[in-house]
mmCIF file of C-alpha atoms in Angstrom:
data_model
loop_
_atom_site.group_PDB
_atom_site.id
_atom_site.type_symbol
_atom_site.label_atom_id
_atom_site.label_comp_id
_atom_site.label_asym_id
_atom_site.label_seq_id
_atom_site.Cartn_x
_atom_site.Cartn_y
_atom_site.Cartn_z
ATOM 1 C CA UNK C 1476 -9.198 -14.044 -11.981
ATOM 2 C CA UNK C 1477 -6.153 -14.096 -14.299
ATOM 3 C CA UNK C 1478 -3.683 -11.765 -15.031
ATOM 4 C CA UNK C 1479 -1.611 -12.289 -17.935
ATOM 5 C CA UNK C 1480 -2.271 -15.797 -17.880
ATOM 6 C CA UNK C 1481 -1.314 -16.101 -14.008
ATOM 7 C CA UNK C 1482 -3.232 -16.625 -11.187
ATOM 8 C CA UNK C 1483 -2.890 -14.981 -7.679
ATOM 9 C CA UNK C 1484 -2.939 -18.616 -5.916
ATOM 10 C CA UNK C 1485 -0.358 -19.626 -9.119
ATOM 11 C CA UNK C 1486 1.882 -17.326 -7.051
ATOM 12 C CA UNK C 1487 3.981 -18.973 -4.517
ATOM 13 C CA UNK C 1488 4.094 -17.394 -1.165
ATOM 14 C CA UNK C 1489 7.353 -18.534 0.698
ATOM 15 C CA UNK C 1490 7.723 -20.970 3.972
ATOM 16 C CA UNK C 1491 6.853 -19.898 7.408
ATOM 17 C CA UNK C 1492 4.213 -17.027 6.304
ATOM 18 C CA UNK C 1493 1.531 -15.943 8.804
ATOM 19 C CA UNK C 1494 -1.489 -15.713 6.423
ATOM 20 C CA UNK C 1495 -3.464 -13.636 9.233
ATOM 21 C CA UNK C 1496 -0.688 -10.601 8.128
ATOM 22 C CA UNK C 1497 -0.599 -10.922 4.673
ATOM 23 C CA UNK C 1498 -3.002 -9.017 1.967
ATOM 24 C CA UNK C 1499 -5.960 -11.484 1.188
ATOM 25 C CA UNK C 1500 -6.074 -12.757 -2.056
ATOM 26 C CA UNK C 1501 -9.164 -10.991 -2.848
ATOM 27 C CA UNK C 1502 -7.919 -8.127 -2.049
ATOM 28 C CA UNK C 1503 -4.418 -8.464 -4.469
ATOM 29 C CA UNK C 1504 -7.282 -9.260 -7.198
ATOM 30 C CA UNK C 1505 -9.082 -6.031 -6.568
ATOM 31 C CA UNK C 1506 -6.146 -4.534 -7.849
ATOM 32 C CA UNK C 1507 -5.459 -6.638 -10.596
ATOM 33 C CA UNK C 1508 -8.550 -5.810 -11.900
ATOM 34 C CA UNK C 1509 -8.535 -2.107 -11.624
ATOM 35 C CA UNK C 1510 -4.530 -1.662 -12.380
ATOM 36 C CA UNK C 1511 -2.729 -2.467 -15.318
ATOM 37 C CA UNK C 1512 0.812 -4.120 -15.357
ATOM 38 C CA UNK C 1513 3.383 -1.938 -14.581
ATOM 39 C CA UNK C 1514 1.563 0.460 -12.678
ATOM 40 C CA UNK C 1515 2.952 1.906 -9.558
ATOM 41 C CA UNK C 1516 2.409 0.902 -6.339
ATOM 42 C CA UNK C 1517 3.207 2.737 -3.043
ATOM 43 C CA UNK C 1518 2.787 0.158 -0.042
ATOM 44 C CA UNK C 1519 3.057 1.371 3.728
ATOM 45 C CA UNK C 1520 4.371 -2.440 5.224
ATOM 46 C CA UNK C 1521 5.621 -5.204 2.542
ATOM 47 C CA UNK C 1522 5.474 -8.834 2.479
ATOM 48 C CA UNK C 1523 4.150 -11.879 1.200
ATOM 49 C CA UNK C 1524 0.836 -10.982 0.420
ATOM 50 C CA UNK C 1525 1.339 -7.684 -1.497
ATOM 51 C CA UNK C 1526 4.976 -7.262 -2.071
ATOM 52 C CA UNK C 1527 5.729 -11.096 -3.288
ATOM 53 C CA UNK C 1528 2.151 -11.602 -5.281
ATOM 54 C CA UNK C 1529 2.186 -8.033 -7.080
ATOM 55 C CA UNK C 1530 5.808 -7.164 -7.344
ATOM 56 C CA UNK C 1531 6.027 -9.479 -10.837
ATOM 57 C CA UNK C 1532 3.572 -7.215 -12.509
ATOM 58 C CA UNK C 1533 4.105 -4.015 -10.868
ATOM 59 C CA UNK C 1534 6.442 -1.151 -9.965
ATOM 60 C CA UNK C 1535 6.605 -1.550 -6.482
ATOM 61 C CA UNK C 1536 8.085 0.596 -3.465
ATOM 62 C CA UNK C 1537 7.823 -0.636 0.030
ATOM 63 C CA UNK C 1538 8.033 1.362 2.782
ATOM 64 C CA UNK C 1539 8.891 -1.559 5.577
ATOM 65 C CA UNK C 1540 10.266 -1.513 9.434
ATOM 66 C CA UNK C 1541 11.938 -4.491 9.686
ATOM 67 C CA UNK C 1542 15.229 -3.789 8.229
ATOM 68 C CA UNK C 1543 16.182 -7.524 7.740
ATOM 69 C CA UNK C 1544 12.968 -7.288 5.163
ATOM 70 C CA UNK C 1545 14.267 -4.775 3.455
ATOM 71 C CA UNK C 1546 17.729 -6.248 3.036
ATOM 72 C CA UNK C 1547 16.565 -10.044 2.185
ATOM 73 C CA UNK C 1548 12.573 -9.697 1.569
ATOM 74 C CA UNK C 1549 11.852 -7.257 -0.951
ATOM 75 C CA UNK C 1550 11.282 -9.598 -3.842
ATOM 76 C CA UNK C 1551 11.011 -6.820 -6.609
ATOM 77 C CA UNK C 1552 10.122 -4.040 -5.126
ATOM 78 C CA UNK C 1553 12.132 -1.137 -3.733
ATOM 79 C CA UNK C 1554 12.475 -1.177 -0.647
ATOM 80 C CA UNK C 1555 12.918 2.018 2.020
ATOM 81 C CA UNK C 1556 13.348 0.921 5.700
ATOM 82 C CA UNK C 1557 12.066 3.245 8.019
ATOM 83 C CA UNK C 1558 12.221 2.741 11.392
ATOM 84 C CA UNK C 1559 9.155 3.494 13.406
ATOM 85 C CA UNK C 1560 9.415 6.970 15.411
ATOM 86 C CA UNK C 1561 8.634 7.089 19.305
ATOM 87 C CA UNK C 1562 6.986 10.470 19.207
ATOM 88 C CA UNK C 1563 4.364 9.399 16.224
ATOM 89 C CA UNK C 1564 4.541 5.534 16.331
ATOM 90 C CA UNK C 1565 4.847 5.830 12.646
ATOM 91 C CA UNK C 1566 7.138 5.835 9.972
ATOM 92 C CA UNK C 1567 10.199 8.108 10.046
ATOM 93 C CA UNK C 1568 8.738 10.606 8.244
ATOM 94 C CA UNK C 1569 12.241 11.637 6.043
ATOM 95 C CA UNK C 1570 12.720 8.252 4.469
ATOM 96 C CA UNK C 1571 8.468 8.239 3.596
ATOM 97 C CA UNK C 1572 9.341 11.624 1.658
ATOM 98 C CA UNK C 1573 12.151 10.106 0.235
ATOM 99 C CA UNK C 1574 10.094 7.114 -0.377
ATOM 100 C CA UNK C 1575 7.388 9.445 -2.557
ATOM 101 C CA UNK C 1576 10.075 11.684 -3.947
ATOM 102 C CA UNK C 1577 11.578 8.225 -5.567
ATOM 103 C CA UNK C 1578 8.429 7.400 -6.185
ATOM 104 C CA UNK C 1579 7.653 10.897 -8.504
ATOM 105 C CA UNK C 1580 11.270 11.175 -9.522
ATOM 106 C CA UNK C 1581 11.569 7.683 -11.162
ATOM 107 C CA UNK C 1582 8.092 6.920 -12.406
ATOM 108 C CA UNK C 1583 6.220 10.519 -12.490
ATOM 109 C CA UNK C 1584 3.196 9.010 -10.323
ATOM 110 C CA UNK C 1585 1.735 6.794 -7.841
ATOM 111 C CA UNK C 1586 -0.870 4.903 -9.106
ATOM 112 C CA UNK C 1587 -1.750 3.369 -5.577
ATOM 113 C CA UNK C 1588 -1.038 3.475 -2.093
ATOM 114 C CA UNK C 1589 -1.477 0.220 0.037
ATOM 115 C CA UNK C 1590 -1.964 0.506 3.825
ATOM 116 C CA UNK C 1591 -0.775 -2.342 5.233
ATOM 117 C CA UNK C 1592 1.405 -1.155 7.887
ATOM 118 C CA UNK C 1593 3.070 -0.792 10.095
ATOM 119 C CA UNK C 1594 2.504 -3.474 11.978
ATOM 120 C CA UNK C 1595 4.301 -1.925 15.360
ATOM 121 C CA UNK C 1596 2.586 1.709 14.905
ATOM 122 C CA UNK C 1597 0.131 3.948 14.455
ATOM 123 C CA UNK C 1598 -1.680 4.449 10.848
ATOM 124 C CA UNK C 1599 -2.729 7.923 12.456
ATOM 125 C CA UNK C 1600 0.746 9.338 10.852
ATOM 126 C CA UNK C 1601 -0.108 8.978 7.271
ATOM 127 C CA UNK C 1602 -3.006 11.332 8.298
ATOM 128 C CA UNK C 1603 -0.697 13.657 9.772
ATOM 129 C CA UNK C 1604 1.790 13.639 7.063
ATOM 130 C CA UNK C 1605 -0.892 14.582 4.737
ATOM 131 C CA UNK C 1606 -2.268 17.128 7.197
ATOM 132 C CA UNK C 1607 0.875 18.776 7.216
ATOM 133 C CA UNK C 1608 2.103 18.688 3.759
ATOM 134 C CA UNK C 1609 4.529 16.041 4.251
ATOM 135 C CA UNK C 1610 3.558 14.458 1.187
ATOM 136 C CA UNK C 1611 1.043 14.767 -1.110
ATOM 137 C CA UNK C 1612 -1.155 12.357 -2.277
ATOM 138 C CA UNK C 1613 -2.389 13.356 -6.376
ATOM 139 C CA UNK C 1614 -6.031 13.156 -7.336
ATOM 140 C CA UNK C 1615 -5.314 10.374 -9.742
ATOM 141 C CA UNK C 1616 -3.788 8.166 -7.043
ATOM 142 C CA UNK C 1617 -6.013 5.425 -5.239
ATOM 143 C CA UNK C 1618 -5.767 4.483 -1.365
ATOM 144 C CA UNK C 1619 -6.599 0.231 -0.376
ATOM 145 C CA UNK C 1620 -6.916 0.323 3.336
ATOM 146 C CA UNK C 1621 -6.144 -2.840 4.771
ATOM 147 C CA UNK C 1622 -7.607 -4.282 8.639
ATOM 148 C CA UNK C 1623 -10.596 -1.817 8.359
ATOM 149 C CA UNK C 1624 -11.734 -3.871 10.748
ATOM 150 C CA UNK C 1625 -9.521 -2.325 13.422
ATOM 151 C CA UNK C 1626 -11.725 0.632 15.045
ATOM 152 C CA UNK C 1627 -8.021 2.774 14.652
ATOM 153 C CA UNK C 1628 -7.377 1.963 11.267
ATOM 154 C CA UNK C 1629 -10.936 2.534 10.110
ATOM 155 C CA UNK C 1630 -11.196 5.963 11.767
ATOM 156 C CA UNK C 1631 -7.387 6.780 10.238
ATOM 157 C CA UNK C 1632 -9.086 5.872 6.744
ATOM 158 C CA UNK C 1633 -12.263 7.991 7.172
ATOM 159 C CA UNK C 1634 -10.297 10.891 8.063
ATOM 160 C CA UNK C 1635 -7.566 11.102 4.871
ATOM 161 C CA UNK C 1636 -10.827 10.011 2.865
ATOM 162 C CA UNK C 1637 -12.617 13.485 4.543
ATOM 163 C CA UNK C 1638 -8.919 15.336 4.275
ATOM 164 C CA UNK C 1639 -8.569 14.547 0.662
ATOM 165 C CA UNK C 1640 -12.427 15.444 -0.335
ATOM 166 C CA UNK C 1641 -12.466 11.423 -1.720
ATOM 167 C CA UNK C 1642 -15.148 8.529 -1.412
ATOM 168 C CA UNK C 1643 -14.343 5.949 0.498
ATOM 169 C CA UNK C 1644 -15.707 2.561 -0.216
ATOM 170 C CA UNK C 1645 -15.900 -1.339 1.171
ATOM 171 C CA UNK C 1646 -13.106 -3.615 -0.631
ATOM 172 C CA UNK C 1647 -13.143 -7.041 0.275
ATOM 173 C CA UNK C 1648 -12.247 -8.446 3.294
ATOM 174 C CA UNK C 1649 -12.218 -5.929 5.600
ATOM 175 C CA UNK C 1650 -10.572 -3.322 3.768
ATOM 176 C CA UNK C 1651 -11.671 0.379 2.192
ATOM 177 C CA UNK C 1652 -10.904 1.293 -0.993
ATOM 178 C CA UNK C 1653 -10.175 5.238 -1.399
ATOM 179 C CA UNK C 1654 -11.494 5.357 -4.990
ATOM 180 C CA UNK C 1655 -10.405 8.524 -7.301
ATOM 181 C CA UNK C 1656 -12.689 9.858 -10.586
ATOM 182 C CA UNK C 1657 -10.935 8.741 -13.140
ATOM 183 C CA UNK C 1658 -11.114 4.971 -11.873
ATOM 184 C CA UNK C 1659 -14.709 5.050 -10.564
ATOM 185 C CA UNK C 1660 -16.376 2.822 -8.588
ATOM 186 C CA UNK C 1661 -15.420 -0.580 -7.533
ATOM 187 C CA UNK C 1662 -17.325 -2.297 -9.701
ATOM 188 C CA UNK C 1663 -17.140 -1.174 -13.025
#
């Protein structure tokens, strides 16, 4: 797969990665083909796999909780570093609203939200931001759902998917795609 004339291996992921943490290839296609340049992108975690590969051809914001990330890593993307709470094991949940509010203030929208993190914590508190009104997640925005094949982050998905009243389908490898209307299904 191409986009504008560059492909996702073309794209040089830096020294010392762990490729068992970053977003498969197949996945950062997947978006490619259902989001055009310059769309936004809301990712929970950052790194080489999403933040490096899509941050060329995409408005990105990264929600991250390694600090030194956020001050070295963030390729271009902007990056929010919120550390990860004791009493939810998830993001602090004031810099994720400021994260979204930056998100809505600067670009109108979210086009999609990536799951990828974090990697020390609980994906439960996304569904209990949303529970509680936290943030909102708009009808138009899609969800990718990375390491669905963690019982925890599989439930966590299946839950905002019944929350939000949205269909939740199989991505490639391992991950669930949250699809909206207006994009339809995965393969069209």
């Amino acid at each position: 797969m191409s986009f504008k004339g560059i492909r996702v291996d073309d794209v040089k992921i830096s020294n010392g990665s762990n490729k068992n943490m970053i977003l498969n290839n197949a996945v950062i296609e997947l978006i490619q083909d259902r989001f055009e340049e310059g769309s936004v992108i809301l990712e929970f975690g950052s790194g080489e796999g999403s933040t490096q590969k899509l941050s060329p051809f995409y408005k990105m914001i990264s929600i991250e909780e390694d600090e030194q990330r956020v001050e070295n890593e963030m390729f271009d993307s902007t990056g929010f570093h919120a550390s990860i709470t004791p009493h939810t094991s998830w993001y602090d949940i004031d810099v994720v609203k400021k994260a979204f509010e930056f998100a809505k203030e600067t670009y109108g929208k979210i086009d999609l939200i990536i799951v990828d993190g974090p990697a020390k914590g609980k994906r439960t508190g996304l569904l209990y931001a949303i529970a509680e009104g936290d943030i909102v997640i708009d009808e138009d925005t899609e969800i990718i759902f990375d390491d669905c094949n963690r019982g925890d982050d599989c439930d966590t998905a299946n839950a905002i998917s019944k929350k939000l009243g949205r269909k939740l389908l199989a991505g490639p490898d391992s991950t669930l795609v949250m699809t909206t209307e207006k994009r339809g299904k995965l393969n069209d």
